[in-house]
mmCIF file of C-alpha atoms in Angstrom:
data_model
loop_
_atom_site.group_PDB
_atom_site.id
_atom_site.type_symbol
_atom_site.label_atom_id
_atom_site.label_comp_id
_atom_site.label_asym_id
_atom_site.label_seq_id
_atom_site.Cartn_x
_atom_site.Cartn_y
_atom_site.Cartn_z
ATOM 1 C CA MET A 1 114.279 188.813 174.252
ATOM 2 C CA TRP A 2 116.645 186.309 176.820
ATOM 3 C CA VAL A 3 113.432 184.202 177.140
ATOM 4 C CA ARG A 4 112.694 184.088 174.016
ATOM 5 C CA THR A 5 116.259 183.462 173.132
ATOM 6 C CA ARG A 6 116.298 180.291 175.239
ATOM 7 C CA ALA A 7 113.028 178.857 174.123
ATOM 8 C CA VAL A 8 114.436 178.798 170.785
ATOM 9 C CA VAL A 9 117.568 176.986 171.786
ATOM 10 C CA ALA A 10 115.505 174.739 173.368
ATOM 11 C CA GLY A 11 113.297 174.241 170.520
ATOM 12 C CA GLY A 12 116.453 173.726 168.640
ATOM 13 C CA VAL A 13 117.465 170.792 170.945
ATOM 14 C CA VAL A 14 114.422 169.167 170.936
ATOM 15 C CA LEU A 15 114.272 168.865 167.174
ATOM 16 C CA VAL A 16 117.962 167.900 167.051
ATOM 17 C CA VAL A 17 116.856 164.893 169.689
ATOM 18 C CA LEU A 18 113.919 164.090 167.620
ATOM 19 C CA ALA A 19 116.160 164.062 164.506
ATOM 20 C CA ALA A 20 118.398 161.579 165.919
ATOM 21 C CA VAL A 21 115.972 159.438 167.162
ATOM 22 C CA GLY A 22 114.414 159.342 163.613
ATOM 23 C CA ILE A 23 117.667 158.364 161.964
ATOM 24 C CA TRP A 24 118.247 155.684 164.562
ATOM 25 C CA ILE A 25 115.006 154.084 163.562
ATOM 26 C CA VAL A 26 115.254 154.369 159.587
ATOM 27 C CA VAL A 27 118.870 152.517 160.226
ATOM 28 C CA ARG A 28 117.650 150.301 162.270
ATOM 29 C CA GLN A 29 114.454 149.357 159.990
ATOM 30 C CA LEU A 30 116.953 149.689 156.768
ATOM 31 C CA GLY A 31 119.066 146.956 158.809
ATOM 32 C CA GLY A 32 122.243 148.624 157.419
ATOM 33 C CA GLU A 33 121.323 149.650 154.212
ATOM 34 C CA LEU A 34 122.621 153.239 154.822
ATOM 35 C CA ARG A 35 125.998 151.566 155.860
ATOM 36 C CA LEU A 36 126.204 149.580 151.636
ATOM 37 C CA PRO A 37 127.712 152.436 149.971
ATOM 38 C CA LEU A 38 127.990 151.605 146.037
ATOM 39 C CA ALA A 39 131.521 153.089 145.996
ATOM 40 C CA SER A 40 132.743 150.982 148.939
ATOM 41 C CA ARG A 41 132.159 147.523 147.277
ATOM 42 C CA THR A 42 135.152 145.790 146.323
ATOM 43 C CA CYS A 43 133.792 142.235 146.615
ATOM 44 C CA THR A 44 131.133 140.691 144.600
ATOM 45 C CA VAL A 45 129.543 137.401 144.779
ATOM 46 C CA GLN A 46 127.782 135.752 141.925
ATOM 47 C CA ALA A 47 125.644 132.489 142.564
ATOM 48 C CA ASP A 48 122.224 132.749 141.193
ATOM 49 C CA GLY A 49 122.011 136.267 142.196
ATOM 50 C CA ARG A 50 124.435 138.861 143.001
ATOM 51 C CA VAL A 51 125.595 140.744 146.135
ATOM 52 C CA ALA A 52 128.214 143.392 146.490
ATOM 53 C CA LEU A 53 129.924 143.795 150.066
ATOM 54 C CA ASP A 54 133.210 145.833 150.765
ATOM 55 C CA PRO A 55 136.178 143.768 152.216
ATOM 56 C CA ASP A 56 135.002 143.771 156.193
ATOM 57 C CA GLN A 57 131.568 142.817 155.167
ATOM 58 C CA MET A 58 133.100 139.998 152.997
ATOM 59 C CA ALA A 59 135.355 138.539 155.562
ATOM 60 C CA ASN A 60 132.633 138.497 158.200
ATOM 61 C CA ALA A 61 130.086 137.036 156.284
ATOM 62 C CA ALA A 62 132.808 134.160 155.177
ATOM 63 C CA THR A 63 133.398 133.437 159.129
ATOM 64 C CA ILE A 64 129.664 133.487 159.895
ATOM 65 C CA ALA A 65 129.471 130.855 157.205
ATOM 66 C CA ALA A 66 132.214 128.631 158.447
ATOM 67 C CA ILE A 67 131.434 128.903 161.886
ATOM 68 C CA GLY A 68 127.941 127.739 160.981
ATOM 69 C CA ILE A 69 129.297 124.632 158.604
ATOM 70 C CA GLN A 70 132.033 124.052 161.607
ATOM 71 C CA ARG A 71 129.592 123.230 164.074
ATOM 72 C CA LYS A 72 127.549 121.127 161.369
ATOM 73 C CA MET A 73 124.653 123.470 161.365
ATOM 74 C CA PRO A 74 121.847 123.229 158.387
ATOM 75 C CA GLU A 75 122.894 125.551 155.319
ATOM 76 C CA ARG A 76 119.699 127.062 156.534
ATOM 77 C CA ALA A 77 120.805 128.113 159.839
ATOM 78 C CA VAL A 78 123.715 129.999 158.040
ATOM 79 C CA VAL A 79 121.492 132.160 155.483
ATOM 80 C CA VAL A 80 119.244 132.989 158.988
ATOM 81 C CA ALA A 81 122.514 134.178 160.827
ATOM 82 C CA LEU A 82 124.036 136.246 157.612
ATOM 83 C CA ALA A 83 120.383 137.789 157.437
ATOM 84 C CA THR A 84 120.262 138.263 161.201
ATOM 85 C CA ALA A 85 124.203 140.036 160.772
ATOM 86 C CA TYR A 86 122.928 141.980 157.957
ATOM 87 C CA GLN A 87 119.771 143.565 159.792
ATOM 88 C CA GLU A 88 121.859 144.087 163.353
ATOM 89 C CA SER A 89 124.959 145.660 162.208
ATOM 90 C CA GLY A 90 125.205 145.779 158.233
ATOM 91 C CA LEU A 91 127.857 142.857 158.650
ATOM 92 C CA ARG A 92 130.165 144.969 160.571
ATOM 93 C CA ASN A 93 131.818 144.486 163.795
ATOM 94 C CA LEU A 94 130.302 147.020 165.419
ATOM 95 C CA ALA A 95 132.059 148.412 168.877
ATOM 96 C CA GLY A 96 128.583 149.704 170.250
ATOM 97 C CA GLY A 97 124.839 150.279 169.372
ATOM 98 C CA ASP A 98 121.466 150.375 171.064
ATOM 99 C CA ARG A 99 122.196 150.451 174.677
ATOM 100 C CA ASP A 100 124.769 147.898 175.591
ATOM 101 C CA SER A 101 124.719 146.076 172.300
ATOM 102 C CA ILE A 102 127.963 145.307 170.404
ATOM 103 C CA GLY A 103 129.444 143.372 167.347
ATOM 104 C CA LEU A 104 127.722 141.377 164.271
ATOM 105 C CA PHE A 105 124.810 140.251 165.788
ATOM 106 C CA GLN A 106 124.543 143.446 168.376
ATOM 107 C CA GLN A 107 124.412 141.154 171.420
ATOM 108 C CA ARG A 108 123.929 142.448 174.575
ATOM 109 C CA PRO A 109 126.430 141.616 177.886
ATOM 110 C CA SER A 110 123.502 142.510 179.962
ATOM 111 C CA GLN A 111 121.093 140.037 178.440
ATOM 112 C CA GLY A 112 123.821 137.148 179.089
ATOM 113 C CA TRP A 113 125.325 136.936 175.687
ATOM 114 C CA GLY A 114 128.955 137.214 176.883
ATOM 115 C CA THR A 115 131.325 139.810 177.752
ATOM 116 C CA PRO A 116 132.171 142.426 175.361
ATOM 117 C CA GLU A 117 135.247 140.995 174.435
ATOM 118 C CA GLN A 118 133.786 138.049 173.695
ATOM 119 C CA ILE A 119 131.078 139.219 171.702
ATOM 120 C CA ARG A 120 133.666 141.351 169.744
ATOM 121 C CA ASP A 121 134.972 138.501 168.568
ATOM 122 C CA PRO A 122 132.891 137.184 165.349
ATOM 123 C CA ARG A 123 133.679 134.001 165.859
ATOM 124 C CA TYR A 124 132.148 133.614 169.407
ATOM 125 C CA ALA A 125 129.116 135.895 168.307
ATOM 126 C CA ALA A 126 128.433 133.278 165.429
ATOM 127 C CA GLY A 127 128.715 130.657 167.833
ATOM 128 C CA LYS A 128 126.738 132.199 170.078
ATOM 129 C CA PHE A 129 123.780 132.978 167.668
ATOM 130 C CA TYR A 130 124.092 129.516 166.051
ATOM 131 C CA SER A 131 123.729 127.811 169.728
ATOM 132 C CA GLY A 132 120.464 130.041 170.172
ATOM 133 C CA LEU A 133 118.950 128.960 166.989
ATOM 134 C CA LYS A 134 119.424 125.482 167.557
ATOM 135 C CA LYS A 135 117.317 125.675 170.590
ATOM 136 C CA VAL A 136 114.502 126.978 168.707
ATOM 137 C CA ARG A 137 111.741 124.515 168.086
ATOM 138 C CA GLY A 138 111.006 124.095 164.719
ATOM 139 C CA TRP A 139 113.269 126.859 163.340
ATOM 140 C CA GLU A 140 113.902 125.227 160.355
ATOM 141 C CA GLN A 141 110.408 125.434 158.519
ATOM 142 C CA MET A 142 109.908 128.755 159.897
ATOM 143 C CA ARG A 143 110.746 131.939 157.679
ATOM 144 C CA VAL A 144 114.178 133.747 157.923
ATOM 145 C CA THR A 145 112.663 136.563 159.795
ATOM 146 C CA ASP A 146 110.708 134.665 162.591
ATOM 147 C CA ALA A 147 113.709 132.246 162.844
ATOM 148 C CA ALA A 148 115.881 135.143 163.556
ATOM 149 C CA GLN A 149 113.558 136.984 165.579
ATOM 150 C CA ARG A 150 112.998 134.212 168.052
ATOM 151 C CA VAL A 151 116.821 134.207 168.990
ATOM 152 C CA GLN A 152 117.442 138.263 168.689
ATOM 153 C CA ARG A 153 113.723 139.412 170.084
ATOM 154 C CA SER A 154 114.098 142.628 168.209
ATOM 155 C CA ALA A 155 111.774 145.368 168.569
ATOM 156 C CA PHE A 156 111.542 145.180 164.270
ATOM 157 C CA PRO A 157 110.974 141.493 164.057
ATOM 158 C CA GLU A 158 110.097 141.432 160.121
ATOM 159 C CA ALA A 159 113.044 143.472 159.595
ATOM 160 C CA TYR A 160 115.253 140.151 158.750
ATOM 161 C CA GLN A 161 113.255 138.826 155.839
ATOM 162 C CA LYS A 162 114.487 141.690 153.346
ATOM 163 C CA TRP A 163 118.086 140.241 153.518
ATOM 164 C CA ALA A 164 116.910 136.608 152.853
ATOM 165 C CA ASP A 165 117.637 136.440 149.178
ATOM 166 C CA GLU A 166 121.128 138.323 149.603
ATOM 167 C CA SER A 167 122.134 135.897 152.519
ATOM 168 C CA GLU A 168 120.997 132.824 150.240
ATOM 169 C CA VAL A 169 123.159 134.146 147.503
ATOM 170 C CA LEU A 170 125.963 134.442 150.061
ATOM 171 C CA THR A 171 125.693 131.116 151.486
ATOM 172 C CA ARG A 172 125.487 128.912 148.211
ATOM 173 C CA ALA A 173 128.948 130.577 147.621
ATOM 174 C CA LEU A 174 130.542 130.358 150.979
ATOM 175 C CA VAL A 175 129.444 126.748 151.724
ATOM 176 C CA GLY A 176 130.591 125.478 148.050
ATOM 177 C CA HIS A 177 127.833 125.192 145.681
ATOM 178 C CA ALA A 178 129.226 127.702 143.613
ATOM 179 C CA THR A 179 132.487 127.890 141.273
ATOM 180 C CA GLY A 180 134.877 130.646 141.498
ATOM 181 C CA ALA A 181 131.799 132.962 142.774
ATOM 182 C CA VAL A 182 133.687 135.210 145.381
ATOM 183 C CA ALA A 183 135.764 138.002 143.941
ATOM 184 C CA CYS A 184 137.536 140.731 145.764
ATOM 185 C CA THR A 185 139.679 143.570 144.485
ATOM 186 C CA VAL A 186 142.942 144.111 147.232
ATOM 187 C CA GLY A 187 144.209 147.574 147.500
ATOM 188 C CA ARG A 188 148.145 147.966 147.087
ATOM 189 C CA ASP A 189 148.640 148.031 150.922
ATOM 190 C CA PRO A 190 147.113 144.911 152.728
ATOM 191 C CA ALA A 191 146.785 144.758 156.253
ATOM 192 C CA MET A 192 149.797 142.115 156.667
ATOM 193 C CA ARG A 193 152.129 140.428 154.415
ATOM 194 C CA GLY A 194 154.753 137.548 154.067
ATOM 195 C CA GLU A 195 155.189 135.221 157.419
ATOM 196 C CA ALA A 196 152.491 137.458 159.529
ATOM 197 C CA ALA A 197 149.918 137.116 156.434
ATOM 198 C CA ALA A 198 150.671 133.076 156.197
ATOM 199 C CA SER A 199 150.548 132.459 159.905
ATOM 200 C CA ALA A 200 147.248 134.657 160.140
ATOM 201 C CA LEU A 201 145.883 132.479 157.252
ATOM 202 C CA THR A 202 146.419 129.389 158.862
ATOM 203 C CA ARG A 203 144.843 130.343 162.205
ATOM 204 C CA GLY A 204 141.866 131.696 160.508
ATOM 205 C CA LEU A 205 141.327 128.222 158.898
ATOM 206 C CA LEU A 206 141.913 126.502 161.964
ATOM 207 C CA LEU A 207 139.675 128.823 164.193
ATOM 208 C CA ASP A 208 137.127 129.429 161.584
ATOM 209 C CA TRP A 209 136.786 125.811 159.796
ATOM 210 C CA GLY A 210 138.713 123.375 162.641
ATOM 211 C CA LEU A 211 141.614 122.878 159.835
ATOM 212 C CA ALA A 212 145.024 121.948 161.124
ATOM 213 C CA GLY A 213 146.051 120.478 158.052
ATOM 214 C CA ALA A 214 147.098 123.906 156.308
ATOM 215 C CA SER A 215 150.755 124.048 155.276
ATOM 216 C CA THR A 216 152.942 126.976 155.415
ATOM 217 C CA ALA A 217 155.221 127.375 152.152
ATOM 218 C CA ALA A 218 158.907 127.279 153.154
ATOM 219 C CA ASP A 219 159.753 130.532 151.847
ATOM 220 C CA LEU A 220 156.683 131.803 154.220
ATOM 221 C CA THR A 221 154.873 133.514 151.334
ATOM 222 C CA GLY A 222 151.616 131.076 151.009
ATOM 223 C CA LEU A 223 150.067 127.994 152.153
ATOM 224 C CA THR A 224 148.553 124.749 150.746
ATOM 225 C CA VAL A 225 144.940 123.725 152.020
ATOM 226 C CA PRO A 226 143.918 119.995 151.788
ATOM 227 C CA ALA A 227 140.311 119.694 150.563
ATOM 228 C CA ALA A 228 138.509 116.234 150.314
ATOM 229 C CA ASP A 229 136.269 117.011 147.710
ATOM 230 C CA GLU A 230 135.602 119.992 145.152
ATOM 231 C CA ARG A 231 132.664 121.464 147.307
ATOM 232 C CA ARG A 232 135.118 121.779 150.124
ATOM 233 C CA GLY A 233 138.273 123.218 148.091
ATOM 234 C CA TRP A 234 135.950 125.937 146.821
ATOM 235 C CA ARG A 235 134.896 126.687 150.794
ATOM 236 C CA TYR A 236 138.063 127.083 151.451
ATOM 237 C CA ALA A 237 139.178 129.310 148.544
ATOM 238 C CA HIS A 238 136.085 131.556 148.832
ATOM 239 C CA TRP A 239 136.939 132.192 152.309
ATOM 240 C CA LEU A 240 140.718 132.608 151.470
ATOM 241 C CA VAL A 241 139.423 135.740 149.050
ATOM 242 C CA SER A 242 136.903 136.634 151.300
ATOM 243 C CA HIS A 243 139.779 137.372 153.910
ATOM 244 C CA ALA A 244 142.171 138.698 151.121
ATOM 245 C CA GLN A 245 142.474 142.261 152.256
ATOM 246 C CA ASP A 246 142.876 141.683 156.184
ATOM 247 C CA HIS A 247 145.167 138.780 155.570
ATOM 248 C CA GLY A 248 147.350 140.061 152.448
ATOM 249 C CA VAL A 249 146.617 137.353 149.852
ATOM 250 C CA LYS A 250 147.785 137.836 146.667
ATOM 251 C CA ARG A 251 146.941 134.700 144.756
ATOM 252 C CA VAL A 252 144.396 131.663 144.992
ATOM 253 C CA ARG A 253 144.267 128.716 143.105
ATOM 254 C CA PHE A 254 142.031 125.722 143.040
ATOM 255 C CA GLY A 255 140.935 123.402 140.043
ATOM 256 C CA ASP A 256 142.107 125.238 136.696
ATOM 257 C CA LEU A 257 140.941 128.440 138.222
ATOM 258 C CA GLU A 258 143.237 131.137 139.680
ATOM 259 C CA TRP A 259 141.881 134.327 141.619
ATOM 260 C CA THR A 260 144.366 137.416 141.563
ATOM 261 C CA ALA A 261 144.698 140.625 143.819
ATOM 262 C CA ARG A 262 145.947 142.320 140.845
ATOM 263 C CA ASP A 263 142.538 141.306 138.343
ATOM 264 C CA GLY A 264 140.216 140.632 141.298
ATOM 265 C CA THR A 265 138.749 138.065 139.626
ATOM 266 C CA TRP A 266 138.910 134.297 138.571
ATOM 267 C CA ASN A 267 140.424 132.830 135.422
ATOM 268 C CA ARG A 268 141.447 129.763 133.928
ATOM 269 C CA THR A 269 145.149 128.951 134.703
ATOM 270 C CA ASP A 270 147.706 126.808 133.359
ATOM 271 C CA GLU A 271 149.544 126.606 136.983
ATOM 272 C CA ALA A 272 146.735 124.309 138.576
ATOM 273 C CA PRO A 273 147.599 122.916 141.636
ATOM 274 C CA ALA A 274 147.967 119.191 142.735
ATOM 275 C CA ALA A 275 144.145 117.540 142.892
ATOM 276 C CA GLY A 276 142.630 118.393 146.181
ATOM 277 C CA GLN A 277 144.702 121.339 146.958
ATOM 278 C CA VAL A 278 143.834 124.773 147.519
ATOM 279 C CA VAL A 279 147.175 127.061 147.374
ATOM 280 C CA ALA A 280 147.490 130.582 148.209
ATOM 281 C CA GLU A 281 149.778 133.027 147.992
ATOM 282 C CA VAL A 282 150.315 136.174 150.296
ATOM 283 C CA PHE A 283 152.245 139.299 149.467
ATOM 284 C CA ALA A 284 156.133 139.404 150.083
ATOM 285 C CA GLU A 285 157.567 141.230 152.946
ATOM 286 C CA ALA A 286 157.661 145.322 151.293
#
């Protein structure tokens, strides 16, 4: 009887292990599809197509795109980077993964990508990916999945391609080709408010875009970002909305359009800022 019981327990353990391995394989092949529940998607991007993300995913996507542009990479590189992060992490800055994989791109310290602390920094991780992509000869003419695979060397080399369409939609919006294309709904309790929010936004604009010209309002409830042209204006406006939840953004205005956290959409406004300026307002101190 005891022997039989041990055999049953051992068999159960084997089944659990096999099930866990099976789930991991499915998640890797689906590239985060299991981590994108519809109910949690509170940001929408519409630019010749539609993508829905949650606030964390949206903020990470915006930073990945900004780092690519700051590094003067072609827009195609942004598409490849976003598709890679979609597949590797579901656009989430993961604390762990397969073996010692970490972060948005599941880069491994043991493979020379950097320290764990560095790789957990989305800006560092994105920069390392772009550096790797730049070294791939002829990547511009490759399929998205082939270019990504040359950098990542994944066990699932074809998996990146299924995110190409979503990544192209995100890229069109985040590089400024679309107007009022990123819309997010912000909860009643943003991560930060007031001076802390305005300072974080200013620092984020500097780190993501290299912008040192953003000025904070005297009452510390917002900031103004200079935009040399309409395309740059929408880059910054969409970035600000993408970071609304984690940086406490209440309102963004550019041209004659305004996004508000209350409505979560872009609408016409009579309070248009001066030409060449993107204006953001953060939630006041509680």
